[in-house]
CSV table of N, CA and C in Angstrom, one decimal:
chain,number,residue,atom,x,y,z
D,1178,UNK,N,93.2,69.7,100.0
D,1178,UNK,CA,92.9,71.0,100.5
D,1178,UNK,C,91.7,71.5,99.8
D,1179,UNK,N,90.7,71.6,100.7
D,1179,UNK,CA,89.5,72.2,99.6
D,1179,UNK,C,89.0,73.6,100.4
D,1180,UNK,N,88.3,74.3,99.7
D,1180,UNK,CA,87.5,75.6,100.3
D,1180,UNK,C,85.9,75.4,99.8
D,1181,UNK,N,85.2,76.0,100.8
D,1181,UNK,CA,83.9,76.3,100.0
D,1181,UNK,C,83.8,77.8,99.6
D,1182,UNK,N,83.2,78.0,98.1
D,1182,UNK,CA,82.7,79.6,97.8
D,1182,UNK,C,81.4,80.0,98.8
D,1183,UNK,N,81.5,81.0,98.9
D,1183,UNK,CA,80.8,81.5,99.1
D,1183,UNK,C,79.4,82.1,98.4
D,1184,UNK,N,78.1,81.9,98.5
D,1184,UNK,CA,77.2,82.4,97.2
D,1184,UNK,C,76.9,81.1,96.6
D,1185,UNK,N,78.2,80.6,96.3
D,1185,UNK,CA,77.7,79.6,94.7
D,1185,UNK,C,77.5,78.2,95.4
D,1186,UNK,N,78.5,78.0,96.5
D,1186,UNK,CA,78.1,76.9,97.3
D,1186,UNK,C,78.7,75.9,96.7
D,1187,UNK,N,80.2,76.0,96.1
D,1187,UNK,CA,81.2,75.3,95.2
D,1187,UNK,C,82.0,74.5,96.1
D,1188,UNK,N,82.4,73.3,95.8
D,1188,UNK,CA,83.7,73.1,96.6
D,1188,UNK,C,85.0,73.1,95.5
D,1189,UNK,N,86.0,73.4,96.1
D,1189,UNK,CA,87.3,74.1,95.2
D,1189,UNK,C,88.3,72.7,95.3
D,1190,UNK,N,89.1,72.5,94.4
D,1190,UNK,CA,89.9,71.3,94.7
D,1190,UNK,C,91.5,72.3,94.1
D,1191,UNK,N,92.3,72.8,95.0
D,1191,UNK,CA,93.2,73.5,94.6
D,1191,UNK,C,94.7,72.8,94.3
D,1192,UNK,N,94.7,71.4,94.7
D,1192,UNK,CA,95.6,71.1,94.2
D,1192,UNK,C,95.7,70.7,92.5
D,1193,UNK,N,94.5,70.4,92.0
D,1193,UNK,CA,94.7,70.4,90.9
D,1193,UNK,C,94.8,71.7,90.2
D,1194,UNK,N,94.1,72.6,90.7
D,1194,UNK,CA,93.6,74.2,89.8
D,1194,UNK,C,93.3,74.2,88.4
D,1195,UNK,N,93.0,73.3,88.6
D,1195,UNK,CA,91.6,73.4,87.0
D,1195,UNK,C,91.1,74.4,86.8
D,1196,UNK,N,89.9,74.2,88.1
D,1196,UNK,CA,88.8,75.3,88.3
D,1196,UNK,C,88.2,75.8,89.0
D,1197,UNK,N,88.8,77.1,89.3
D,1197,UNK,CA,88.1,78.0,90.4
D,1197,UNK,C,86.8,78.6,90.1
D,1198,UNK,N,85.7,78.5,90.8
D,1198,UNK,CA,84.6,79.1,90.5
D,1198,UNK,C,84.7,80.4,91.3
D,1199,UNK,N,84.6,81.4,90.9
D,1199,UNK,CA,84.2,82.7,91.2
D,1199,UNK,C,82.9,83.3,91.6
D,1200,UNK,N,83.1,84.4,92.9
D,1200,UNK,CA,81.2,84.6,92.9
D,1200,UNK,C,81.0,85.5,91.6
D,1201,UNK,N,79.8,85.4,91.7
D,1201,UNK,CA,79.0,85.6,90.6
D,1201,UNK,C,78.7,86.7,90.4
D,1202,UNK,N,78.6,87.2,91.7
D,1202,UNK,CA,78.3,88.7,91.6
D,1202,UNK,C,78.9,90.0,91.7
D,1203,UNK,N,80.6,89.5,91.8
D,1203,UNK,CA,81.2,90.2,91.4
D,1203,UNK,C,82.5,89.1,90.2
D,1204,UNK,N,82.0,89.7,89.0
D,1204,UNK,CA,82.7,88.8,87.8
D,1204,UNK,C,84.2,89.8,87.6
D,1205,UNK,N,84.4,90.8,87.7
D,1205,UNK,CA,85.3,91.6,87.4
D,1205,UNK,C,85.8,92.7,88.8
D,1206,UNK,N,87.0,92.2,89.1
D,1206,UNK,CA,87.6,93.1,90.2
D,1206,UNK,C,88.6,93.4,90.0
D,1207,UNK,N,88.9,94.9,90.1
D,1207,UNK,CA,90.0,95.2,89.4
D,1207,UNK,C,90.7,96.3,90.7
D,1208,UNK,N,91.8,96.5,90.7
D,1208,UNK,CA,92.7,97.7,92.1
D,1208,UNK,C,92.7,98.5,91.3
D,1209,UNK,N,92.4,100.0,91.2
D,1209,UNK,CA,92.8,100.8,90.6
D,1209,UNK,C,94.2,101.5,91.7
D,1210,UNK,N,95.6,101.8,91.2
D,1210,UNK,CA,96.4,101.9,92.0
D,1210,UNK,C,96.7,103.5,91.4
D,1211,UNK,N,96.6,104.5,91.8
D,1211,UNK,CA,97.0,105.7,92.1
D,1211,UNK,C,97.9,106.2,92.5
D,1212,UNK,N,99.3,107.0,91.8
D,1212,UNK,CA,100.3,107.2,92.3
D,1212,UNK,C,100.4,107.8,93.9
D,1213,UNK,N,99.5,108.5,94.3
D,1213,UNK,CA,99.6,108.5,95.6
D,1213,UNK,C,99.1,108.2,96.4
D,1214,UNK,N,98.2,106.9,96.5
D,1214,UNK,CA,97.4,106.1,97.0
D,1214,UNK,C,98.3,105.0,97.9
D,1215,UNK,N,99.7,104.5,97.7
D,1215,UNK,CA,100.2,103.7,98.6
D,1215,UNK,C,101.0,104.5,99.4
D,1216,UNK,N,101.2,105.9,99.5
D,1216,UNK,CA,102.0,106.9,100.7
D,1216,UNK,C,100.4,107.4,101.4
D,1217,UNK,N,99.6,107.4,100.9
D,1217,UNK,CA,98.4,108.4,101.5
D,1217,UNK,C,98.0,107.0,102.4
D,1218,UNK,N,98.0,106.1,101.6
D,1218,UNK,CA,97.2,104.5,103.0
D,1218,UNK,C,97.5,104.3,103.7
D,1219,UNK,N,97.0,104.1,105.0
D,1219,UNK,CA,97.3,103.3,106.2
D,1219,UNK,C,97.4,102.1,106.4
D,1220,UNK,N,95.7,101.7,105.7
D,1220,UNK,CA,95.5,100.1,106.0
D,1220,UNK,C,94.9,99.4,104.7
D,1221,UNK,N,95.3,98.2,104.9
D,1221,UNK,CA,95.1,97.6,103.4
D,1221,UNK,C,93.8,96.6,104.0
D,1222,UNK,N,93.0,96.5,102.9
D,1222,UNK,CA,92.0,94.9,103.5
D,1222,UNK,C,92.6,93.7,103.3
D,1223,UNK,N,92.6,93.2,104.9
D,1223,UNK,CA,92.9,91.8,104.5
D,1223,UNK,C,92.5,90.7,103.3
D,1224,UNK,N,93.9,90.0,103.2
D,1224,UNK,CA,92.9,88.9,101.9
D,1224,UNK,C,93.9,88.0,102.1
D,1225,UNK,N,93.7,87.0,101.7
D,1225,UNK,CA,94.9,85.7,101.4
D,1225,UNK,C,94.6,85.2,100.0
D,1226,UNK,N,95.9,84.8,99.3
D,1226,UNK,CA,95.9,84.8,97.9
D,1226,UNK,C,96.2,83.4,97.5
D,1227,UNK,N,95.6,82.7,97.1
D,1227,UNK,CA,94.8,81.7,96.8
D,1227,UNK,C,95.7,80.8,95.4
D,1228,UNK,N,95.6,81.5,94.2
D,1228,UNK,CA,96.7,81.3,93.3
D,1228,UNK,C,97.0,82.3,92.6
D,1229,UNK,N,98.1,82.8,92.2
D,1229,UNK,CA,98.7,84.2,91.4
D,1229,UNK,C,99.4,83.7,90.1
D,1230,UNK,N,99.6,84.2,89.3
D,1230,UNK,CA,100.0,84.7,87.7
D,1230,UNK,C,100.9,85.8,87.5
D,1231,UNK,N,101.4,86.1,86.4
D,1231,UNK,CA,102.3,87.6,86.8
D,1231,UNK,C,101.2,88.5,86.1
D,1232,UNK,N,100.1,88.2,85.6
D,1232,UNK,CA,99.3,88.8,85.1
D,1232,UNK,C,97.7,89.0,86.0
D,1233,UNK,N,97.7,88.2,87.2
D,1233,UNK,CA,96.5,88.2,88.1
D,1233,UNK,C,96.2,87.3,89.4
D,1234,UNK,N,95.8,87.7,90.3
D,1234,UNK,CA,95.8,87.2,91.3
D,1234,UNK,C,94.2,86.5,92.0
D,1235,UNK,N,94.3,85.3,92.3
D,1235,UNK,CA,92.7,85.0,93.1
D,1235,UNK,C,92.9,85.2,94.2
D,1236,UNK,N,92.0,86.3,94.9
D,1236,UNK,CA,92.5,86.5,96.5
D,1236,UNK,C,90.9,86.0,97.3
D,1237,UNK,N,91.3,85.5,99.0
D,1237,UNK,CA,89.9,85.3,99.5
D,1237,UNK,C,89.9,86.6,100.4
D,1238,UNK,N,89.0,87.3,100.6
D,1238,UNK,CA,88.7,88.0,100.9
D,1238,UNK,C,87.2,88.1,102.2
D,1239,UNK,N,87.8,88.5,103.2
D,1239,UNK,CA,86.2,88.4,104.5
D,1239,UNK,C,85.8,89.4,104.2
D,1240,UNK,N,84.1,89.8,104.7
D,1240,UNK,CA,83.2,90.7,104.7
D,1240,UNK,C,84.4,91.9,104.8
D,1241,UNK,N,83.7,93.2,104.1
D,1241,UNK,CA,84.5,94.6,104.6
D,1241,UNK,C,83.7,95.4,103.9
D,1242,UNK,N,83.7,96.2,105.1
D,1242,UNK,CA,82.7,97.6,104.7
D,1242,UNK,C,83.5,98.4,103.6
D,1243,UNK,N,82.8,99.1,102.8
D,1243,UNK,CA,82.7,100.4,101.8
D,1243,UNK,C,81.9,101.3,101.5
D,1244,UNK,N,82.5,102.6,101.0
D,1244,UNK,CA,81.5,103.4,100.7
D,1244,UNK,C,82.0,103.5,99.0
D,1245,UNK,N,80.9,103.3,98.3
D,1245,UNK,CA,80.3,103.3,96.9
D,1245,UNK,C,79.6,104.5,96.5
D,1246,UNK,N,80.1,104.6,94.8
D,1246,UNK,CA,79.5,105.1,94.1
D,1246,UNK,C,79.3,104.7,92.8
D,1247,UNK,N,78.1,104.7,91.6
D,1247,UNK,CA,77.9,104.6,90.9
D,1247,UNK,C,79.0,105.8,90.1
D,1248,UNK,N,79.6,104.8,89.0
D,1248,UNK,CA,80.8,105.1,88.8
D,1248,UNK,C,80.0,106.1,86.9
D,1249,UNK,N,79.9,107.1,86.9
D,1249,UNK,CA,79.5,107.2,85.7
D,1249,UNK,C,80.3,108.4,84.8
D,1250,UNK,N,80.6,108.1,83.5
D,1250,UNK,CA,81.3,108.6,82.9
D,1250,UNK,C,81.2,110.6,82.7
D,1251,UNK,N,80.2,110.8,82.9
D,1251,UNK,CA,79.9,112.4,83.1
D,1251,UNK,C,79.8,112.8,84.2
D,1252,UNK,N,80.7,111.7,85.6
D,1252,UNK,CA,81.4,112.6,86.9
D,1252,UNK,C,82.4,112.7,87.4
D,1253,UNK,N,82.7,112.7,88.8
D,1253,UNK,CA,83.9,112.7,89.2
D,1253,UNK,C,83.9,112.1,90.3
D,1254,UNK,N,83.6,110.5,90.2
D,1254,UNK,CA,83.6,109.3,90.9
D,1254,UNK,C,84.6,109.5,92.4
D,1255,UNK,N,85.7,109.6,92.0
D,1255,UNK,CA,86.9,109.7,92.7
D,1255,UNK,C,87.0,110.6,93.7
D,1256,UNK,N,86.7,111.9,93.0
D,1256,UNK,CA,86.7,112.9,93.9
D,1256,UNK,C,85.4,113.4,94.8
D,1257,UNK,N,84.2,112.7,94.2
D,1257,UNK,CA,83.2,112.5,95.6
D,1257,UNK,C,83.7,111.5,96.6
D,1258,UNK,N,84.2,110.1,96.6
D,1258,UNK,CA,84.4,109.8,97.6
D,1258,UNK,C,86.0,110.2,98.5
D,1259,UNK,N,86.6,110.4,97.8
D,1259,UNK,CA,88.0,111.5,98.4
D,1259,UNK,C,87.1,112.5,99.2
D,1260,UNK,N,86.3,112.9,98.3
D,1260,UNK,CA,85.6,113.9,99.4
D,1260,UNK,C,84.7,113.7,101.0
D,1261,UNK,N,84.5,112.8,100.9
D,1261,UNK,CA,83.7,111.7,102.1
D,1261,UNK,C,84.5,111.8,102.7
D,1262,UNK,N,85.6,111.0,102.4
D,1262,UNK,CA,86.6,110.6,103.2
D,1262,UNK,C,87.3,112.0,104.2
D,1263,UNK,N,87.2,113.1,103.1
D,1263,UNK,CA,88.0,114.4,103.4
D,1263,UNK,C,87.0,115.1,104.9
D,1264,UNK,N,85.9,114.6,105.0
D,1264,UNK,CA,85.2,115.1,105.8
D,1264,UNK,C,83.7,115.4,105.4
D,1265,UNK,N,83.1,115.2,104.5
D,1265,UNK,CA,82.2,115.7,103.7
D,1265,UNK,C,81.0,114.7,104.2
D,1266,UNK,N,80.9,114.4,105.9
D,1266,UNK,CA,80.3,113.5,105.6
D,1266,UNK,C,79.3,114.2,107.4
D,1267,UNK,N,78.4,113.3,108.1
D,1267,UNK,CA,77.5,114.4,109.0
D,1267,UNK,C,78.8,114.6,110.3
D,1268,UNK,N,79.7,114.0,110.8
D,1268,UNK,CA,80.8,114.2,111.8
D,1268,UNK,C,81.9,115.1,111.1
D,1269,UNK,N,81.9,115.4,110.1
D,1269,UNK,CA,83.0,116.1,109.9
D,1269,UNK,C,84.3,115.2,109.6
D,1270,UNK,N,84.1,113.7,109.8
D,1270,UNK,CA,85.5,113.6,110.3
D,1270,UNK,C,86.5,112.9,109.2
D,1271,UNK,N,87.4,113.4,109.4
D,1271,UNK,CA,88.3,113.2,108.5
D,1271,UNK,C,88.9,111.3,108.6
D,1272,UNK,N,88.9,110.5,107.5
D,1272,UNK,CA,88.9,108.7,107.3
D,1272,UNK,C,90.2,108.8,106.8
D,1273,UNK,N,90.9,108.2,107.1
D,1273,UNK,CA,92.4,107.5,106.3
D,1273,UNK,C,91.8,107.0,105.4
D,1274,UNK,N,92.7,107.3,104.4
D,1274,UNK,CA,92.5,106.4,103.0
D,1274,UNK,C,93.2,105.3,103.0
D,1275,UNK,N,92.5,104.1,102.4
D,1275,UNK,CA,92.6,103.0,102.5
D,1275,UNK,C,92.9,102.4,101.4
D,1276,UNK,N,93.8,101.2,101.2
D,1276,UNK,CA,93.9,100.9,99.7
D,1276,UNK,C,93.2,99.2,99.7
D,1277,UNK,N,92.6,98.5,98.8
D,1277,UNK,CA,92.7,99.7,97.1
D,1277,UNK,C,91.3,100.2,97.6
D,1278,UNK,N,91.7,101.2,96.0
D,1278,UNK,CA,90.5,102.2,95.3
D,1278,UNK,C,89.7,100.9,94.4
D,1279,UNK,N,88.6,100.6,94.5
D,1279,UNK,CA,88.0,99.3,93.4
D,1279,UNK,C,86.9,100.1,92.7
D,1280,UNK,N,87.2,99.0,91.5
D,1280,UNK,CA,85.8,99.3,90.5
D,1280,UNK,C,85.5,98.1,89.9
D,1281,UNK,N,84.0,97.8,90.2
D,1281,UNK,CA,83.5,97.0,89.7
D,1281,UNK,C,81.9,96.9,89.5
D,1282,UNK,N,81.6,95.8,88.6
D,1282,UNK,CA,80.3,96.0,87.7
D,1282,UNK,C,79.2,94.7,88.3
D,1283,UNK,N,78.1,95.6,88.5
D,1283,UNK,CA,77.4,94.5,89.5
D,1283,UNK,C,75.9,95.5,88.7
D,1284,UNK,N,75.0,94.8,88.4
D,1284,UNK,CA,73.3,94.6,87.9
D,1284,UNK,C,73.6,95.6,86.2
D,1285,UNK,N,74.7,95.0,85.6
D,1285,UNK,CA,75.3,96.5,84.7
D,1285,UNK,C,75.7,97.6,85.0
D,1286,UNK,N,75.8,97.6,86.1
D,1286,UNK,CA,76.1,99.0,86.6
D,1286,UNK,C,78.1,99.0,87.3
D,1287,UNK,N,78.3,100.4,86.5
D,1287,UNK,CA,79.7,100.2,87.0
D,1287,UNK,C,79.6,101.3,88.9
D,1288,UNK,N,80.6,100.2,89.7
D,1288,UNK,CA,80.8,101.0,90.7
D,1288,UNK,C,82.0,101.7,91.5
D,1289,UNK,N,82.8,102.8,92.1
D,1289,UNK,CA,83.7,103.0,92.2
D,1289,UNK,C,83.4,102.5,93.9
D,1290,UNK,N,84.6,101.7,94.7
D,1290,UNK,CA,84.6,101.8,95.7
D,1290,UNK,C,85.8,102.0,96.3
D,1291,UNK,N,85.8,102.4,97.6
D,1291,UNK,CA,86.8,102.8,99.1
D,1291,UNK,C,86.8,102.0,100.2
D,1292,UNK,N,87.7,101.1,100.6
D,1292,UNK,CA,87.5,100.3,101.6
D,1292,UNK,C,87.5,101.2,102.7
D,1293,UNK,N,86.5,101.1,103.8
D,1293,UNK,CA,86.7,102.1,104.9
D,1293,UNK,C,88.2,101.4,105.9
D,1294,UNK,N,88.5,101.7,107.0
D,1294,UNK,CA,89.6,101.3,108.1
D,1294,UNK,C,88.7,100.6,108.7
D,1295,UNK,N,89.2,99.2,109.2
D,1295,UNK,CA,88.6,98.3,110.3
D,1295,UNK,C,88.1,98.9,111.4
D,1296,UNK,N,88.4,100.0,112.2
D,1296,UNK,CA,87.7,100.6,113.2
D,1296,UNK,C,86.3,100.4,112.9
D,1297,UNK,N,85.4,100.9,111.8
D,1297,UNK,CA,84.1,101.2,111.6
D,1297,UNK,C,84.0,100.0,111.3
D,1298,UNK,N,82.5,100.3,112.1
D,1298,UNK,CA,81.2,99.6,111.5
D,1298,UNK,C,80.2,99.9,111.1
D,1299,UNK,N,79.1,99.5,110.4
D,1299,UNK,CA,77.8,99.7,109.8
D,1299,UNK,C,77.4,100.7,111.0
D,1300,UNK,N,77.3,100.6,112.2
D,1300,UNK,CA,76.4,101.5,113.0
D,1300,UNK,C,77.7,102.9,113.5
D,1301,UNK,N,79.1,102.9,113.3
D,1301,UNK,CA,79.6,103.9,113.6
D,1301,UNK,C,80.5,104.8,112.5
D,1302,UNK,N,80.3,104.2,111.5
D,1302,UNK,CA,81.0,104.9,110.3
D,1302,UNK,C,79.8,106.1,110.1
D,1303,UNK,N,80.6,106.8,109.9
D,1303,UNK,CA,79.9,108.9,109.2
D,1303,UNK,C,79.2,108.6,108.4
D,1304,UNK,N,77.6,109.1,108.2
D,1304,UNK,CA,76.8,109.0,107.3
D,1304,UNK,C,77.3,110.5,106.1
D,1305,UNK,N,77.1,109.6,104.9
D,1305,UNK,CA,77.8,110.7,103.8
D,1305,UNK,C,77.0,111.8,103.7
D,1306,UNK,N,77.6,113.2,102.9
D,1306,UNK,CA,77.1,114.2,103.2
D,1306,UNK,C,75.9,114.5,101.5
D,1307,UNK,N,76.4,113.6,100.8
D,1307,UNK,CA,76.2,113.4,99.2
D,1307,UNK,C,75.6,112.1,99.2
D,1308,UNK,N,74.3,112.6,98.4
D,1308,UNK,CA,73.5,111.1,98.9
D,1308,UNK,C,73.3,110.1,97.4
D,1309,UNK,N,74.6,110.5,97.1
D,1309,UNK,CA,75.0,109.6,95.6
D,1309,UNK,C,75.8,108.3,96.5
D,1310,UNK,N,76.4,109.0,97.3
D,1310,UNK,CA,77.7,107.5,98.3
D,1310,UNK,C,76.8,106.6,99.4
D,1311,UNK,N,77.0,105.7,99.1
D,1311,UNK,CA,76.0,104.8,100.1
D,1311,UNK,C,77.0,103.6,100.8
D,1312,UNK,N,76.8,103.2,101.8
D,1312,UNK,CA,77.9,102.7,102.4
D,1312,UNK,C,77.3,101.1,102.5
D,1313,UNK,N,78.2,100.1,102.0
D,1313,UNK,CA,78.1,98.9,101.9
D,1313,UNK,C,79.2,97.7,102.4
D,1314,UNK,N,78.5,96.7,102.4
D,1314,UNK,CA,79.4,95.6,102.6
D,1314,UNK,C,79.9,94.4,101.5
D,1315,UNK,N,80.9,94.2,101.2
D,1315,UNK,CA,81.3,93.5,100.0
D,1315,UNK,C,80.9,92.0,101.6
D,1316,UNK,N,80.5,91.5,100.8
D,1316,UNK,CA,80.8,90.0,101.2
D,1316,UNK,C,82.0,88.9,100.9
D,1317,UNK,N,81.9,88.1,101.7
D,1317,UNK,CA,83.4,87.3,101.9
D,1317,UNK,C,83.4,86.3,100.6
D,1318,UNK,N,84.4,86.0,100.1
D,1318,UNK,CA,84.6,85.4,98.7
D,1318,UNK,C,86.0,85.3,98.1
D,1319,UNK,N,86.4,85.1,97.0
D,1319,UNK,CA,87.0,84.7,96.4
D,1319,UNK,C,87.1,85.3,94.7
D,1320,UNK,N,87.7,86.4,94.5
D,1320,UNK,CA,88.1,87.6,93.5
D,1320,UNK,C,89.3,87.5,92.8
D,1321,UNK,N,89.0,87.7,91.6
D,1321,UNK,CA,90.1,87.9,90.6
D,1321,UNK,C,90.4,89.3,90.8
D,1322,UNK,N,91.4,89.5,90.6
D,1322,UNK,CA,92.3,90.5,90.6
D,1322,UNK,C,93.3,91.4,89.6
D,1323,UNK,N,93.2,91.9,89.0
D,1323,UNK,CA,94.5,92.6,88.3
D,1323,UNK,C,94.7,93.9,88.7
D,1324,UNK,N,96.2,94.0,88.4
D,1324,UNK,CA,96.4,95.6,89.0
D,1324,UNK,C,96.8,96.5,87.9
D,1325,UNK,N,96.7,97.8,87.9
D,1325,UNK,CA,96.9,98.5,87.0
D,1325,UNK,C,97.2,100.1,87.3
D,1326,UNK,N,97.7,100.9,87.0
D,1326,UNK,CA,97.8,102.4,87.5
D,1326,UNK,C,96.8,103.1,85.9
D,1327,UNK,N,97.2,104.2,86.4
D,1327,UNK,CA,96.4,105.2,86.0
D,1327,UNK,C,94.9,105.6,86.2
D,1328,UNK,N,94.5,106.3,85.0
D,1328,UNK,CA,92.7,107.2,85.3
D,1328,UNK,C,91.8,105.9,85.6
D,1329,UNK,N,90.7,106.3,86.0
D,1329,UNK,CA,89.6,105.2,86.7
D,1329,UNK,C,88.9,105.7,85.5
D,1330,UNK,N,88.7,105.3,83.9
D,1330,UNK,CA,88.2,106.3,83.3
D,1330,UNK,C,87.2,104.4,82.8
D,1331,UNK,N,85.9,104.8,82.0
D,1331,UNK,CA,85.4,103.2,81.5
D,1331,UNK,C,86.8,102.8,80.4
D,1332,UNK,N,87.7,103.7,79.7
D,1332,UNK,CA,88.1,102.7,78.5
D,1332,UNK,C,89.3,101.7,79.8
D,1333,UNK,N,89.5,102.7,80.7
D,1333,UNK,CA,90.7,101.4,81.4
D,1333,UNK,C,89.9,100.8,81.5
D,1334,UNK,N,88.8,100.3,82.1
D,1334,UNK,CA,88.5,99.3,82.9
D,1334,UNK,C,87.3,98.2,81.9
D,1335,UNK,N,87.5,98.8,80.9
D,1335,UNK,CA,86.6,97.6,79.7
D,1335,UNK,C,88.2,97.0,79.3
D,1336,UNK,N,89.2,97.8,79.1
D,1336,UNK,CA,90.6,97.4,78.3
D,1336,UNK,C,90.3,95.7,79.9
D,1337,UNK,N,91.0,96.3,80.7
D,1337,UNK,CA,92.0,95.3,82.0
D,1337,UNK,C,90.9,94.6,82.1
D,1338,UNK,N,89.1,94.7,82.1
D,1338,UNK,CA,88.5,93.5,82.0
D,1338,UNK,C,88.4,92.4,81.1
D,1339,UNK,N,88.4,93.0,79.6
D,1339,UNK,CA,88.8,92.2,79.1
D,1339,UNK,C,90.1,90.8,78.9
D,1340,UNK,N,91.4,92.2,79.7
D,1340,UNK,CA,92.5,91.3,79.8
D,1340,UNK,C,92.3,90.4,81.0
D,1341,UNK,N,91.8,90.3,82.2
D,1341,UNK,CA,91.8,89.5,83.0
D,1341,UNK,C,90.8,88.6,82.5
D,1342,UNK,N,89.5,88.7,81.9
D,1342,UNK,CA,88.8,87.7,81.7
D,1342,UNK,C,89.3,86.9,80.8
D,1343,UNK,N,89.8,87.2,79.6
D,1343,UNK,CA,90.7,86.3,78.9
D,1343,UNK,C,91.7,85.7,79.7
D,1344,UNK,N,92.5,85.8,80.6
D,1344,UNK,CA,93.7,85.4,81.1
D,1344,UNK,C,92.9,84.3,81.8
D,1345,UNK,N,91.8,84.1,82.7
D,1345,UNK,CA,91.1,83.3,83.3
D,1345,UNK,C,90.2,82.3,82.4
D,1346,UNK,N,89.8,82.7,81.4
D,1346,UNK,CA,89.7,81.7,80.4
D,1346,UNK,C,90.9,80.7,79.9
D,1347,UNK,N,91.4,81.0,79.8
D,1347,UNK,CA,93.0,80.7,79.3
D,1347,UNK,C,93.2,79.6,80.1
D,1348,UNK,N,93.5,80.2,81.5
D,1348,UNK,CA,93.8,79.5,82.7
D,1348,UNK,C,92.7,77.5,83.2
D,1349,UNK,N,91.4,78.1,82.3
D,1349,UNK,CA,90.5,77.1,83.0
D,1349,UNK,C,89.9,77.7,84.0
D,1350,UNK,N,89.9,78.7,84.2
D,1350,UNK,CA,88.6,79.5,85.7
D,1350,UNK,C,88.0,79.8,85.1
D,1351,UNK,N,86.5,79.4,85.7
D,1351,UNK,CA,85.4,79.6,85.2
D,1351,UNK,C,85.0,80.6,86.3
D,1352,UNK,N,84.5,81.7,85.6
D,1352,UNK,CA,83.7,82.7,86.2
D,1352,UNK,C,82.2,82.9,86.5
């Protein structure tokens, strides 16, 4: 049973699980899980899960839109795009929140993202009202995973990167 990556242009040999190559350009993917984020969601993004840990999961994951923000420690990441979603955007219209909430680090830069609901597309999703949120496409791939609750603050998310990237070292996945 083999898969190709996507980006790296790897082939994967999973029955042995030596070694998964990961894309590159997202090295760190983390859920931030919100105590009210699995009663507020409707819809989760598809993924199929590849091999799991009780400490982390590799999931494949197809294209899926988002709206992003540069995640920086003197704002309030979260609550601009809650606010998008809340209506804050040129239709007014109010987005089911979607789970997960993600953060991850792409050109050094940390990013907060929102999976939109499969309805939208690139040409019919609400242009944002705040021209910090810019709406993007994760491309299709193959992501490590850990989950965690609480604040979306940098010390969590240097703590659980470190712990996942160690755990995947450990494992033999090269990143």
């Amino acid at each position: 049973f083999c898969c190709l990556v996507l980006q790296t242009f790897v082939v994967l040999s999973f029955l042995e699980m030596k070694k998964i190559f990961l894309s590159i350009s997202f090295i760190i993917y983390l859920i931030l899980l919100f105590p009210y984020s699995i009663t507020m969601a409707n819809e989760e993004a598809p993924y199929d899960i590849v091999h799991k840990t009780d400490i982390y999961e590799i999931r494949h994951y197809s294209d899926r839109l988002v709206v992003q923000i540069i995640n920086r420690s003197d704002d309030n990441s979260f609550r601009k795009l809650f606010n998008y979603i809340s209506g804050a955007n040129n239709t007014s219209e109010e987005i089911k929140m979607t789970i997960p909430v993600t953060q991850t680090k792409k050109n050094n830069e940390s990013f907060m993202q929102f999976y939109l609901p499969s309805k939208f597309t690139k040409e019919t999703i609400p242009i944002p009202s705040n021209s910090d949120i810019e709406i993007a496409t994760i491309k299709e791939g193959y992501f490590a995973v850990i989950k965690y609750s609480g604040r979306s603050s940098d010390k969590n998310f240097i703590k659980y990167s470190k712990i996942l990237y160690q755990k995947l070292l450990e494992d033999q996945i090269l990143v």
